[in-house]
Structures are given as structure tokens and as C-alpha cells.
Coordinates of C-alpha atoms in Angstrom, one line a residue:
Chain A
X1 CA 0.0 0.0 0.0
X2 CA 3.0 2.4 0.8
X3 CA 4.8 1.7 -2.0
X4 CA 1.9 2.1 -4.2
X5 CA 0.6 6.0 -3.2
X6 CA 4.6 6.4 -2.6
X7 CA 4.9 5.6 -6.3
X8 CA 1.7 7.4 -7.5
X9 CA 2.7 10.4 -5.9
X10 CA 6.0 10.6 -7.5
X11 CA 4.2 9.8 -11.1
X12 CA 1.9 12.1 -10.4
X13 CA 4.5 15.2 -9.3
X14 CA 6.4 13.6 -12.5
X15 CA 3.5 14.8 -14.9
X16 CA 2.9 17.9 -13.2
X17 CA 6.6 18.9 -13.8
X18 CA 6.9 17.5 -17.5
X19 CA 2.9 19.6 -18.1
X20 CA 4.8 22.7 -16.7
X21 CA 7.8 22.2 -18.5
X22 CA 5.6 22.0 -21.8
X23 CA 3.8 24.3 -21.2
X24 CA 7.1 27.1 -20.7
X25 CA 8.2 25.6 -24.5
X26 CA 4.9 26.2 -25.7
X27 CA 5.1 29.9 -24.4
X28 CA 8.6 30.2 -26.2
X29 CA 7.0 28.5 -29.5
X30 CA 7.4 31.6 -31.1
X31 CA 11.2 31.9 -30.6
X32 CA 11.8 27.9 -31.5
X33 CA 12.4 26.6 -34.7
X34 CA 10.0 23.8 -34.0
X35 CA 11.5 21.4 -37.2
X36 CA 15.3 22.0 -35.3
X37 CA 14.2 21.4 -32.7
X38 CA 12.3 18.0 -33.6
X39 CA 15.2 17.4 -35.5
X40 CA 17.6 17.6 -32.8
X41 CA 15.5 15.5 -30.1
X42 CA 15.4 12.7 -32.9
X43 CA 18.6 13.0 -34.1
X44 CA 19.9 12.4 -30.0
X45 CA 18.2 9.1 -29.8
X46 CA 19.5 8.1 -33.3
X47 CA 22.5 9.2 -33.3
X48 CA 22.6 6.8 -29.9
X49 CA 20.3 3.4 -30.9
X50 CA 22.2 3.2 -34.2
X51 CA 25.8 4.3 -34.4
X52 CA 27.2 4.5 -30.3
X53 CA 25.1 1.6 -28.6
X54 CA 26.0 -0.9 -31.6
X55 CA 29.5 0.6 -31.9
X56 CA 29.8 -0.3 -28.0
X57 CA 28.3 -3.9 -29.3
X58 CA 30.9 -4.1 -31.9
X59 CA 33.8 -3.1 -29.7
X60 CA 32.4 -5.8 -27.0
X61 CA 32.4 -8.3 -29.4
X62 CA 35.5 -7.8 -30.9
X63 CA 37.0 -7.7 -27.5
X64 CA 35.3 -10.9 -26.5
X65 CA 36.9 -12.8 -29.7
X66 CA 40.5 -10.9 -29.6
X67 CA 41.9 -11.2 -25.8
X68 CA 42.7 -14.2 -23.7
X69 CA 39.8 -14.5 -20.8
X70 CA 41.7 -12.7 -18.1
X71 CA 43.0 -9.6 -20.1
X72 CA 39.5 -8.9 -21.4
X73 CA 38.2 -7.5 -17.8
X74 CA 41.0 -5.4 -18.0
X75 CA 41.0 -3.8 -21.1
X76 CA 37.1 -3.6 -20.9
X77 CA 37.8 -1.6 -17.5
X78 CA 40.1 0.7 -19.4
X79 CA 38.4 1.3 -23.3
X80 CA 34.9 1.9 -20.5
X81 CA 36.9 5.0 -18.1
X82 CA 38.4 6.2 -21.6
X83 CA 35.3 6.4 -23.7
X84 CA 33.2 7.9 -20.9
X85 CA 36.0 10.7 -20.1
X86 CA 36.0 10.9 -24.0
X87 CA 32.4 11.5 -24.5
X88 CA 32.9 14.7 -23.0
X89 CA 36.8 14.9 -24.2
X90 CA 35.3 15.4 -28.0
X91 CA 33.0 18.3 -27.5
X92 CA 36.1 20.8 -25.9
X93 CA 38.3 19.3 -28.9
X94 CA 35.4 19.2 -31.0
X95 CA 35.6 23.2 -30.0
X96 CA 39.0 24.0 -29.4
X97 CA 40.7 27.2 -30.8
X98 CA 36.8 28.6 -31.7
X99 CA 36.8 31.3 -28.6
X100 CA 36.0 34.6 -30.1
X101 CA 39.2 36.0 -27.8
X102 CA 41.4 35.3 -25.8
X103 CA 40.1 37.5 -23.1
X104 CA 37.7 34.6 -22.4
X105 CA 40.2 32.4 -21.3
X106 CA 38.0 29.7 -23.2
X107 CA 38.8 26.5 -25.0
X108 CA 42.5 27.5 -25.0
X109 CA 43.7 24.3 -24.1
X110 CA 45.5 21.4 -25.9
X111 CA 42.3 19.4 -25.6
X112 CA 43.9 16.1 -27.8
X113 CA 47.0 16.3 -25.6
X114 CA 45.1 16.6 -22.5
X115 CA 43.1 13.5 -23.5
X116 CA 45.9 11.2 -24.3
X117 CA 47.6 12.1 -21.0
X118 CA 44.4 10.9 -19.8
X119 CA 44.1 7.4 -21.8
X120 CA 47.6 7.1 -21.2
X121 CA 47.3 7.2 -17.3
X122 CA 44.5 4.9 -17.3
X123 CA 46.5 2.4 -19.2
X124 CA 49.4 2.9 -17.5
X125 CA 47.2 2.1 -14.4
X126 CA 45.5 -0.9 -15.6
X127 CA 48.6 -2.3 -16.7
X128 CA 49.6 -2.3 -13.4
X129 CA 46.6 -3.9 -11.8
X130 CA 46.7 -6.2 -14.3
X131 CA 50.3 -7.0 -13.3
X132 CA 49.5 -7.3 -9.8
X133 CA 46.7 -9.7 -10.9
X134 CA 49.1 -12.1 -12.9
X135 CA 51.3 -12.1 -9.6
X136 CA 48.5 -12.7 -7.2
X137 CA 47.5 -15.6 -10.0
X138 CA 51.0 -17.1 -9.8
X139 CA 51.4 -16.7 -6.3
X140 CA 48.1 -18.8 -5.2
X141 CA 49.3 -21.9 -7.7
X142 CA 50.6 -24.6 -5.7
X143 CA 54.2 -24.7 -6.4
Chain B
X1 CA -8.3 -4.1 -18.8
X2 CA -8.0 -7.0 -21.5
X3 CA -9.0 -4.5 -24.0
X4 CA -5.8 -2.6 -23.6
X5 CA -3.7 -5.5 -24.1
X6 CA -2.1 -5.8 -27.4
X7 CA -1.8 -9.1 -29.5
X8 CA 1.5 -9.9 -30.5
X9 CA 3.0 -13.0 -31.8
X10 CA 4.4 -14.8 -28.5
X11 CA 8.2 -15.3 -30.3
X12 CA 9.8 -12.9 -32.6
X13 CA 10.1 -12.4 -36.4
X14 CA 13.3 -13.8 -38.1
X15 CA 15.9 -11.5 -37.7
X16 CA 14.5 -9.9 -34.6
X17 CA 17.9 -9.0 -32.6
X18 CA 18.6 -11.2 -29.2
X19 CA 17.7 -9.5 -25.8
X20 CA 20.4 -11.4 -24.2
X21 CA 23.5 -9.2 -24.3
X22 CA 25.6 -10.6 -21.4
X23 CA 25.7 -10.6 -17.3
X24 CA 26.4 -7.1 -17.4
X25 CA 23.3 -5.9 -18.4
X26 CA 21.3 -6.5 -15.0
X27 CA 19.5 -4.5 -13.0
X28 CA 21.7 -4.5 -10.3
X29 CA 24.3 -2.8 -12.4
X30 CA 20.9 -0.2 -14.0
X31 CA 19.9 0.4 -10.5
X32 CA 23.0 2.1 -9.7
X33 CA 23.8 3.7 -12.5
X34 CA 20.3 5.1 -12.9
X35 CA 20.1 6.4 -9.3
X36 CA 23.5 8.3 -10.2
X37 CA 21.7 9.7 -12.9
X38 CA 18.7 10.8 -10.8
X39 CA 20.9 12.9 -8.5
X40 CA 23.2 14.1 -10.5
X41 CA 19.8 15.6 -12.7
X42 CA 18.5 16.3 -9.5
X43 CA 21.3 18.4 -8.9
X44 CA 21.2 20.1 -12.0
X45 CA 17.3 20.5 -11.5
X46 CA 17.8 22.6 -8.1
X47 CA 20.9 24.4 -8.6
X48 CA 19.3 25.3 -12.2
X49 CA 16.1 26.6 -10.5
X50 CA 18.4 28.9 -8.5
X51 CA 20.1 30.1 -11.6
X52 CA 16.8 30.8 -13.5
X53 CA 15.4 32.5 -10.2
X54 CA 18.6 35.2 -10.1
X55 CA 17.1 36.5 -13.4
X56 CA 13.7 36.1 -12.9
X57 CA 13.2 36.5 -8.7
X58 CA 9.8 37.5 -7.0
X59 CA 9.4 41.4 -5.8
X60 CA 8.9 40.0 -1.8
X61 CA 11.9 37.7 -1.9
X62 CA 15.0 39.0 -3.8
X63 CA 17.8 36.9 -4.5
X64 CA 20.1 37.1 -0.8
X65 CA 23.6 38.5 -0.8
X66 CA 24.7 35.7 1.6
X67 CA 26.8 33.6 1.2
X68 CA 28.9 35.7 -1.0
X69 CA 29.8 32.9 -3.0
X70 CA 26.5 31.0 -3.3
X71 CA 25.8 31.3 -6.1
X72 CA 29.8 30.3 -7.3
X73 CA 29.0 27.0 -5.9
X74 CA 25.6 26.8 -7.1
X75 CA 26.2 27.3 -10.5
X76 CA 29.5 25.4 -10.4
X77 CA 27.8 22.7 -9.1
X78 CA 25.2 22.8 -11.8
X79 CA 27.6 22.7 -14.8
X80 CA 30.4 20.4 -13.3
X81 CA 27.2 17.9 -12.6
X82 CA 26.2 18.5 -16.5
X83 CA 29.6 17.9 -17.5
X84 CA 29.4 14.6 -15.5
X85 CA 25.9 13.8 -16.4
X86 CA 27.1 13.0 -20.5
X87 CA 29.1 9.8 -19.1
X88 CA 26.9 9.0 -16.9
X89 CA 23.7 8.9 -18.5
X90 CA 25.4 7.0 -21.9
X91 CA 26.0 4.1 -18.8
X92 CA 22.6 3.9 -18.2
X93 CA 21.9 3.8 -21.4
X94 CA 24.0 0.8 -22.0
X95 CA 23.4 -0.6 -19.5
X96 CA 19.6 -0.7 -20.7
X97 CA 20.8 -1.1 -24.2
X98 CA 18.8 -4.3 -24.6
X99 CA 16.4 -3.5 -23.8
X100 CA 15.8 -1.9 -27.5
X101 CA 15.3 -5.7 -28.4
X102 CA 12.9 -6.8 -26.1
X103 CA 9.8 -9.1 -27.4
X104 CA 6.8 -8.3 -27.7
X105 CA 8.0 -4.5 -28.0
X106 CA 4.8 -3.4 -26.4
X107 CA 2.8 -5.5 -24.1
X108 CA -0.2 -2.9 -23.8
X109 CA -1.0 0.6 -24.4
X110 CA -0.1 1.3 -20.9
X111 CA 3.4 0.2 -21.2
X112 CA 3.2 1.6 -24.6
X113 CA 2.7 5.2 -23.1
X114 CA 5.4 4.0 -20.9
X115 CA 8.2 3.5 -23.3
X116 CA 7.3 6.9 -24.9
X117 CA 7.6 8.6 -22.0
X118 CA 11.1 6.9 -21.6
X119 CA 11.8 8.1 -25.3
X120 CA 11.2 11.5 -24.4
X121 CA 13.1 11.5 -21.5
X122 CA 16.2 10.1 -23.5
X123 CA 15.2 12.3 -25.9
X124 CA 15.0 15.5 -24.3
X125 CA 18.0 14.6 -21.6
X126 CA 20.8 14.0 -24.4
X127 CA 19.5 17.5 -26.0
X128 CA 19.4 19.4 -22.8
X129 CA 22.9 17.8 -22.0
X130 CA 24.3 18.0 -25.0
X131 CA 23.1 22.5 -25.9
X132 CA 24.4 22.5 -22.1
X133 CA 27.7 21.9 -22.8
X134 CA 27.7 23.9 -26.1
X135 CA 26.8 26.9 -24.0
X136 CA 29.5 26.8 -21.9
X137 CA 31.6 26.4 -25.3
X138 CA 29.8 29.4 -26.6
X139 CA 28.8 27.5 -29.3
X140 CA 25.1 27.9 -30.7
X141 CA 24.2 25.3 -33.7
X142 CA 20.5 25.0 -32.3
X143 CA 17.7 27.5 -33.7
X144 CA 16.5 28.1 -30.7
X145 CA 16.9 30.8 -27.8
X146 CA 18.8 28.6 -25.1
X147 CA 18.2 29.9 -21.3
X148 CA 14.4 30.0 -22.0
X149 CA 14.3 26.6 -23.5
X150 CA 17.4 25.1 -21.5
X151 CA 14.8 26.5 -18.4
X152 CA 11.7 24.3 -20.2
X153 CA 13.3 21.5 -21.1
X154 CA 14.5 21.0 -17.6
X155 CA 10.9 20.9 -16.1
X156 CA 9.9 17.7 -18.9
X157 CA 13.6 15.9 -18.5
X158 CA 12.8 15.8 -14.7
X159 CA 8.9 14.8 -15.0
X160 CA 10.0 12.5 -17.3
X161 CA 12.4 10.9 -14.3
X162 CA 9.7 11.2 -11.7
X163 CA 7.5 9.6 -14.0
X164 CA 10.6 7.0 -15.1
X165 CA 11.2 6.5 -11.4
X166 CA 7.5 5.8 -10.3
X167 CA 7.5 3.3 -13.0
X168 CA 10.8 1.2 -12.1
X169 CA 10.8 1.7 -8.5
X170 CA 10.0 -2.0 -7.8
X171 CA 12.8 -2.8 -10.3
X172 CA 15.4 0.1 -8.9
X173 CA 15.2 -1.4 -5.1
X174 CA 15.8 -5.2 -6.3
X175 CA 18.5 -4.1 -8.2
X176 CA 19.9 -1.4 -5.3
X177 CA 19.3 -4.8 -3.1
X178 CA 21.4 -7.0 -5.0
X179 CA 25.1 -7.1 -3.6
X180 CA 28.0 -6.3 -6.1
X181 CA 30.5 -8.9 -4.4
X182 CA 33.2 -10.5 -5.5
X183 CA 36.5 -9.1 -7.7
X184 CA 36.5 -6.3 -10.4
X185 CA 37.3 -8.9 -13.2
X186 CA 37.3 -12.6 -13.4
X187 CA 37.8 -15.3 -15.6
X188 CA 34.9 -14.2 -18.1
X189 CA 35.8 -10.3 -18.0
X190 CA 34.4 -7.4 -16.6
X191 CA 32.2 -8.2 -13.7
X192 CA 29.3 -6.3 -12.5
X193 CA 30.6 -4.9 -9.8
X194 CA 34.0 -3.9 -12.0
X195 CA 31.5 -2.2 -14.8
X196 CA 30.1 0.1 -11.7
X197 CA 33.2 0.6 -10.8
X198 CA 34.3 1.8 -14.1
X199 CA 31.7 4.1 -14.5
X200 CA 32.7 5.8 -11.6
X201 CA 35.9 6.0 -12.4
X202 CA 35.2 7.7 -15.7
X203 CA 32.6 10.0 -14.7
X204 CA 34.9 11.1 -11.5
X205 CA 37.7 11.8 -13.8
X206 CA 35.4 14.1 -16.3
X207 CA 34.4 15.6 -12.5
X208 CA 38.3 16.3 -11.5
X209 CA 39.5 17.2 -15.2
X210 CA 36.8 20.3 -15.7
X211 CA 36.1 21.1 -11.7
X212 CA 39.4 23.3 -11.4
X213 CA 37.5 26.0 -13.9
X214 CA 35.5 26.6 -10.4
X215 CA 38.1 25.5 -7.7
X216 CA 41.4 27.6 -7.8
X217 CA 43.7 24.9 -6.4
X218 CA 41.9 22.2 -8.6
X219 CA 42.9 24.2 -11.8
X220 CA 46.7 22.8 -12.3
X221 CA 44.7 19.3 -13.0
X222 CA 41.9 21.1 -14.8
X223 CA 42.7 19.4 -19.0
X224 CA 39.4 19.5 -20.1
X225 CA 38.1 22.2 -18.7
X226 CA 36.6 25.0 -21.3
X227 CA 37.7 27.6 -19.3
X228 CA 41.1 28.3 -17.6
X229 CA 40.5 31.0 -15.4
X230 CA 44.1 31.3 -13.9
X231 CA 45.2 31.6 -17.0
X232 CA 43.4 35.2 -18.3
X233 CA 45.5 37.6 -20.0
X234 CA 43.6 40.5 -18.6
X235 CA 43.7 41.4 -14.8
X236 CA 43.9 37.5 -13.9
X237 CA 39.8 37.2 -14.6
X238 CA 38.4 36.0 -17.8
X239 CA 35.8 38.1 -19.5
X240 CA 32.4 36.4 -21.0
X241 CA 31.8 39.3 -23.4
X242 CA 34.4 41.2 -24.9
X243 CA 33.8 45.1 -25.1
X244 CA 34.4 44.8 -29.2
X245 CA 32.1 42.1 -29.1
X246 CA 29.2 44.2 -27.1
X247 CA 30.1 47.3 -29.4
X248 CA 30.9 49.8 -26.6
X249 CA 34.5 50.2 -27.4
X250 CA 34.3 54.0 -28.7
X251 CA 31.3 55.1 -26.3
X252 CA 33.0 53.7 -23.2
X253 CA 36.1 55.7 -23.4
X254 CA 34.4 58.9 -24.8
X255 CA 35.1 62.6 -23.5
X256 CA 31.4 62.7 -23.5
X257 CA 30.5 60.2 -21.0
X258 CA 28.4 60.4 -18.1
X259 CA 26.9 58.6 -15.4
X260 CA 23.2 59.1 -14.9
X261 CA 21.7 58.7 -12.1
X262 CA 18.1 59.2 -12.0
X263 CA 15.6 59.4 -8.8
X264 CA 13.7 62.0 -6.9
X265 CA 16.6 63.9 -9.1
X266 CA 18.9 63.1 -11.8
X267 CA 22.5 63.1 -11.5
X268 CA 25.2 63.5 -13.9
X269 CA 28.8 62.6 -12.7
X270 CA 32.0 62.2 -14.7
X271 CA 34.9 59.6 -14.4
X272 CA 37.1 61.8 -12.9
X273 CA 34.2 62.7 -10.0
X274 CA 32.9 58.8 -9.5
X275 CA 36.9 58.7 -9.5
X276 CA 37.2 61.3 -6.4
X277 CA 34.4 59.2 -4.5
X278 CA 35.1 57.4 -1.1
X279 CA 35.6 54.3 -2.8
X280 CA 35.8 50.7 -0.6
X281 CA 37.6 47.5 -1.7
X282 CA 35.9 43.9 -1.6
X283 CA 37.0 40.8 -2.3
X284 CA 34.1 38.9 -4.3
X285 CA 34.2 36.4 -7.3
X286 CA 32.2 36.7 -10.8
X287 CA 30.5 33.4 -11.1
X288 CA 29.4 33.1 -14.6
X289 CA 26.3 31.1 -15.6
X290 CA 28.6 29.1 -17.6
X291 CA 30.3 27.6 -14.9
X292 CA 33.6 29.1 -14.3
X293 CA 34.2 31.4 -11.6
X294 CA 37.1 33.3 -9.9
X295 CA 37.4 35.3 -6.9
X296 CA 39.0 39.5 -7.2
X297 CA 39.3 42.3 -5.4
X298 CA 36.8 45.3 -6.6
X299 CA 37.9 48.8 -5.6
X300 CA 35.1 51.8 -6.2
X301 CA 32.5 53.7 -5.2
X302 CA 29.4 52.2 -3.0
X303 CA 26.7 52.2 -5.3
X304 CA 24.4 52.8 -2.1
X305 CA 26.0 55.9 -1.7
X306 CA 25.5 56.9 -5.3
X307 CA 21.5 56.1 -4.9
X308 CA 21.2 58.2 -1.9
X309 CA 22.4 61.3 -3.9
X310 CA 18.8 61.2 -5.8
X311 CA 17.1 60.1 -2.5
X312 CA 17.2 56.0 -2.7
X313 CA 17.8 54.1 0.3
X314 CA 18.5 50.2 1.0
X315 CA 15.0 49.7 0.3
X316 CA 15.2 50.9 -3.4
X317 CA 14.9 48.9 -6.6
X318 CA 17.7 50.1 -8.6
X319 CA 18.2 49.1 -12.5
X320 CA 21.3 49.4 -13.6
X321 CA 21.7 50.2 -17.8
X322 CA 24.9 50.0 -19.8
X323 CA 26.1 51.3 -23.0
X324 CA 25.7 47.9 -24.5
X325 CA 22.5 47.2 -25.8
X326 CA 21.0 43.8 -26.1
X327 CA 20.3 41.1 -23.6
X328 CA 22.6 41.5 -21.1
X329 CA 22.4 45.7 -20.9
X330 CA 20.4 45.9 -17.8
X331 CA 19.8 44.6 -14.5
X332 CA 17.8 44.8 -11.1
X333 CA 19.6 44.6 -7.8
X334 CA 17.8 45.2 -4.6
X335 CA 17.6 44.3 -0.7
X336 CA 21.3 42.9 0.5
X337 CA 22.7 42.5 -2.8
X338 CA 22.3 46.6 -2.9
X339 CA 23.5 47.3 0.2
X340 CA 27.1 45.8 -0.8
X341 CA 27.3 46.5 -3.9
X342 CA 29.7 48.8 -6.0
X343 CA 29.9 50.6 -9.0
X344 CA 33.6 49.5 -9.5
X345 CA 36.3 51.6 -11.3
X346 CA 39.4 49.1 -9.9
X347 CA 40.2 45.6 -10.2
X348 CA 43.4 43.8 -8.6
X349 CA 44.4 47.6 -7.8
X350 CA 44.2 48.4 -11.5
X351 CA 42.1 50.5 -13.7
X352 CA 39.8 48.3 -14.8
X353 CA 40.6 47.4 -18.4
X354 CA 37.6 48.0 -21.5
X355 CA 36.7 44.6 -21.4
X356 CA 36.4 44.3 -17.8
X357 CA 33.8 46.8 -18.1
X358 CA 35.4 50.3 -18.3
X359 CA 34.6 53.0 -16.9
X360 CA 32.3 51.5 -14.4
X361 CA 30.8 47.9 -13.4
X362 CA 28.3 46.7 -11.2
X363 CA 30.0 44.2 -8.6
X364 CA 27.6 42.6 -5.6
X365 CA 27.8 39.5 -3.7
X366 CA 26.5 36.1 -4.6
X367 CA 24.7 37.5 -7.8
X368 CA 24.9 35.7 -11.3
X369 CA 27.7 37.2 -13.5
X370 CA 25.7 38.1 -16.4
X371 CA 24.0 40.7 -13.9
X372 CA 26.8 42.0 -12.5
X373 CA 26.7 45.1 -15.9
X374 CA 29.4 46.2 -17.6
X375 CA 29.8 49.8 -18.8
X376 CA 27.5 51.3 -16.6
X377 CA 26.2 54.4 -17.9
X378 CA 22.5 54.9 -16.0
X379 CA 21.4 54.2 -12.3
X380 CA 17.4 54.4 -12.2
X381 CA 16.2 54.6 -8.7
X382 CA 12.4 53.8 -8.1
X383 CA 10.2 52.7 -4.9
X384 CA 12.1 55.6 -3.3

């Protein structure tokens, strides 16, 4: 019974806020562009069903076939921390150099440098858990 | 309700993708990473609100002065959590990935309503994320005006959530109560609790690689910050609008200028006599609605002081104008915010430079920094 008016309550506060937020877009209806802006909300699901998710499948797949068992945890582990920092990685390098002065202090950075020291700690990391794995392994085998 | 149920063939059509797309995808490892997702939107939601009510506050409660730098870590807050939000969510996305193939794709029209009001939340959480970011790069590809509609969006993203949320809950605490044991990988891979793990990893790094554009000491480690505010060529503060780029570069440093101040009497004072004012020195930051911040010290006149020369007092609603015109050429300030602000004509000790806002700027405490107007050239004065 709790969990029930615990969860209708939350629905119902959930379609109050999405009615109000609606209803603020419809208000500023006159300054969208309401085909860009359809255009954008569709393009963010496509752009994710159909080229990341099965990219993601791919790369899982590939990694599955390619690597001896216990490497494949590892370098999954690594390709996942570097292709979540690189999802937000690519929009500043995507950007970088496009300030419109330097006054801004704004997307001055070597962005691609800046990532690779990135990927290259995290492999440099899991190579070293990985190492420390191999010697727990060897250790634990009877001799 | 038989009559909402919709007939489906019990397997699926040749070719129909499989559901089953390993052990990670389980809603232990959804669980988590969706209730990440629903604070870190929650935070975004609230500190957001905040942002939004700066600009737009109600007449009996006007945005406080205190803490000075509350709205610094508000809007920091907001923006380092957006930042952090892209990884995050694409997670949960995964990690729900199969989802996509499930069969019969819709059971009922009920969960039919239900998976659309998932698709808009995905829908209109990767937008909102994704103009977010761009706005902090300055960036506008969208045909669409973004505060008002970053403001609207954020009311059906978190409806969508609640709605999400009320939904799943039954799911969400099995998942929460299923224990992530055991080692990171094993002898098939990535485990369950080793995918979490990763996730967190990642997101906290996007978290300590853009966090330093709002914490000083955190900046040496700040590479993918957009901005680098300890490293501004002008008066160690970056600017968000040049003064080329608001058009104010030959009126702002005419022989003709004035400041107008306009009450129970008008006013007219030159630089050089705002310049032989009692001026006081504060130390407050500009926290932009972009995210980045950095503290200064402001040297000028009280702008209290210059009300009460047409009659205002602490109780006064005061709009500032500039010599810019456009959006960001006026502003309100009332109530505490008024009562420490200044109209300042030094920054760091040094004349403050064109883009800075010479001859005169409007500095208070905890306010957003697009309000805080550059190249002030009129101080109305009304409910005096």
C-alpha cells in the first residue's frame, strides 16, 4: 500500500513537472524553430540506438573474440573509463581554438594532448593492476 | 483491462535482434547507475532553479547576498554535474541497451505510453545535456533561444524521471538490493561490480579534469576544462563578453561620458568625480552562468552611496543600464545585494581594463555574473 501512493505520488509530481515544462516551451513557441528542434530531439536518440550503442556492441564483441579471458576485464575496464571521459573529451576538442578572444580564457587548451595524457594514465594504471593480478595468480598456484 | 492489451505473436520475427546481451546488463548494475543519474539531474534540477530565479526572482523575496559565493558553488555545481551527467547517463543507457530488443515491444497501451515517455526522457535529456555543454563552449548550432528553453526543457527531463522512477521503483530497489561482491574482473571479463566501478571512475575523472574552472587549487589538473581561469590575459579574470564584441569600445572611453543617475533627481557625474568618491575594496568572485568562476578584489564607489544622492535608500529597486544594448544591458539589484554593492572603477588595484567593463561595473555578492553590468552608464532609482 505504501509503495503504491509512494509511487503514484512521485508519477503524479512527475507529470505535473513535465505539463509545466511543456507548457514554458509552448510559451517560447514563437522563438523555437519547431522542425530543429524535432530534429535535434530525434537526431539524440538516433544518433545513440544506431551508431554508439551498436559501436559499443561491436567493440564488446570484438574484445570478447581478440583477448585471452583474463586480459579482457581489464581492457574492458580501461576502453569503458576512456570512452566515458571521451564522451565529454570530444565536444572541448570538437571546440577548441573557436573562442572569439582570448580574453575569455575559453577552450584555449591542448584538448587532444590533454586527453591522451588521460588514456595514457588509465593504461598505464591498468597495466599495473593487471600486473599485480598475474602475480596474485602465480602466487596462489601450488608450487 | 483486456481491452488494452495488445496481441503480438508470442516469439519474434526472423531477424528480430537477441535481448540477451551478457551478465552485465542486469539491474543490479541499472539500478546504480540510474540512481547516479537521478541525482546528478537532481542536482542540475535545483541548482538550475536557483540560476533561473537570479534573473527572474519575485518582488517580496529578492535573491540574498549571503553567502557571497553562493551562487559560485551553485552554478558550479550545476555545470560540473552536466559535465558529468554526458558519461553517466550514456552508462545507463548501455546498461539498458537491450532493452531496445525486447519481445513483444509493447505488451499494452499502458506500457506503450510507458516506453514513450522513456523516449522523451532520453530524448530531451541527451539535447538538454548536449546544448548544455555547447553553451559553456559558446557554441550555438540550435535554432532556438537557449536559457528560456534550457529553463523548459529542464521541467519535462525531470517529469519525465519522476514519472521514469515511479515506474521502475520496484525494479530500482531489487536491483539497489542486489550485492555487487566479489573481484572487479574474473575469468569471463568485466564483472558487475567492475562495470560500476568503471563508470565511476570515468565520470569522476570528467568531474576532476573540468572542476578546477571553479576551484582555484583544482585548476593545475583542470585538461578538459573549457575555461582556464588562472590563466586570463587580462587582470587574472576571464571576461564572457568582450567590449568589441558588445560594441561599446568608442562610447565607453568617450570625453562625453556620463553617469546618470536618475531618482527624486537626476544626477550627472563624470569619471574623474565617481573617480574622487570614497571608494571601498571587496573581495568577491564573478560566477558566470557558464560555470567558471574566480574570486577578485573590486575597488570603487558604494553604489548605495551613489542612490542616496537622488534620494534612494537600501529599500530601493535600482536598475542598472549599460552602454551595451541587447540582452545582457540591464539589470535589477535590490535588498542585500544593494546594500554591498559597488559601482567598480578598480580591479586587482588596476584600472579596470575596456573589457572588464570600463569605466564602471556593477559588482555585488552572490549574484549571477551576467548581472553583475558592464559599462554602466544609467542608475534608475524607483520605490524611493
Amino acid at each position: 500500500m505504501f509503495e503504491r501512493v509512494t509511487r503514484g505520488g512521485i508519477g503524479v509530481l512527475g507529470i505535473l513537472a513535465a505539463a509545466w515544462g511543456l507548457h514554458l516551451l509552448w510559451v517560447d513557441r514563437p522563438y523555437i524553430k519547431t522542425l530543429n528542434f524535432g530534429e535535434w530531439l530525434i537526431s539524440g536518440i538516433l544518433l545513440h540506438d544506431l551508431i554508439i550503442a551498436n559501436v559499443v556492441l561491436l567493440v564488446g564483441w570484438l574484445l570478447a573474440k581478440l583477448l585471452p579471458p583474463h586480459l579482457r576485464g581489464f581492457v574492458q575496464g580501461a576502453l569503458t573509463v576512456i570512452a566515458l571521459v571521451g564522451s565529454m573529451a570530444f565536444f572541448v576538442i570538437w571546440r577548441q581554438g573557436t573562442a572569439s578572444s582570448p580574453a575569455l580564457a575559453l577552450l584555449r587548451q591542448n584538448y587532444v594532448a590533454n586527453f591522451g595524457i588521460i588514456a595514457a594514465a588509465v593504461v598505464v594504471c591498468t597495466a599495473v593492476l593487471y600486473a599485480f593480478s598475474l602475480r596474485t595468480i602465480r602466487k596462489s598456484r601450488p608450487e | 483491462m483486456p481491452s488494452l492489451k495488445l496481441r503480438l505473436p508470442s516469439t519474434p520475427p526472423p531477424g528480430w535482434p537477441s535481448e540477451d546481451r551478457g551478465r552485465l546488463h542486469h539491474e543490479s548494475v541499472t539500478a546504480r547507475l540510474g540512481s547516479a543519474v537521478g541525482i546528478a539531474f537532481g542536482i542540475c534540477f535545483v541548482t538550475g532553479v536557483l540560476s533561473h530565479y537570479q534573473s527572474h526572482p519575485w518582488a517580496w523575496l529578492p535573491p540574498p547576498a549571503t553567502p557571497a559565493g553562493g551562487y559560485r558553488f551553485t552554478q558550479g555545481l550545476h555545470v560540473i554535474t552536466g559535465f558529468a551527467s554526458i558519461p553517466l547517463l550514456l552508462a545507463k543507457l548501455w546498461s539498458v541497451q537491450h532493452k531496445l530488443a525486447q519481445w513483444p515491444p509493447v505488451r499494452s497501451v499502458l506500457h506503450a505510453l510507458e516506453r514513450a515517455s522513456v523516449a522523451v526522457l532520453i530524448a530531451t535529456a541527451l539535447v538538454q545535456l548536449t546544448t548544455g555543454i555547447l553553451n559553456t563552449l559558446q557554441y550555438y548550432p540550435f535554432k532556438w533561444p537557449f536559457a528560456s528553453v534550457h529553463y523548459g526543457m529542464a521541467w519535462v527531463v525531470i517529469g519525465a524521471l519522476l514519472l521514469h522512477i515511479a515506474v521502475q521503483l520496484p525494479v530500482i530497489r531489487r536491483g539497489l538490493a542486489t550485492k555487487l561482491d566479489g573481484p572487479l574482473v574474473d575469468e569471463h571479463g568485466l564483472t558487475r561490480r567492475g562495470a560500476v566501478t568503471g563508470v565511476g571512475v570515468g565520470v569522476g575523472i570528467v568531474g576532476l579534469t573540468t572542476v578546477g574552472q571553479v576551484v582555484g587549487p583544482l585548476a593545475k589538473v583542470a585538461l578538459l576544462a573549457p575555461r582556464r581561469p588562472d590563466r586570463a590575459p587580462q587582470q587574472h579574470l576571464p571576461v564572457n563578453r568582450t567590449a568589441a564584441a558588445a560594441n561599446v569600445r568608442k562610447t565607453a572611453v568617450s570625453a562625453d561620458y556620463r553617469l546618470t543617475v536618475r531618482g527624486t533627481s537626476t544626477r550627472t557625474l563624470t569619471v574623474a568625480q565617481i573617480e574622487a568618491m570614497p571608494a571601498q575594496t571587496r573581495d568577491l568572485s564573478i560566477a558566470c552562468v557558464e560555470g567558471w568562476s574566480r574570486g577578485a578584489t573590486w575597488t570603487g564607489p558604494s553604489l548605495l552611496d551613489i542612490v542616496a544622492m537622488v534620494g534612494g535608500t537600501a529599500d530601493s529597486v535600482v536598475t542598472i543600464s549599460s552602454l551595451e544594448k541587447g540582452g545582457f544591458s540591464r539589470s535589477t539589484i535590490t535588498a542585500g545585494q544593494l546594500k554591498e554593492a559597488l559601482l567598480a572603477t578598480h580591479l586587482h588595484g588596476e584600472r579596470l581594463t575596456l573589457d572588464h567593463g570600463y569605466p564602471l561595473r556593477l559588482i555585488a555578492p552572490d549574484r549571477k555574473g551576467e548581472l553583475q553590468t558592464k559599462w554602466v552608464d544609467t542608475v534608475v532609482v524607483s520605490n524611493v
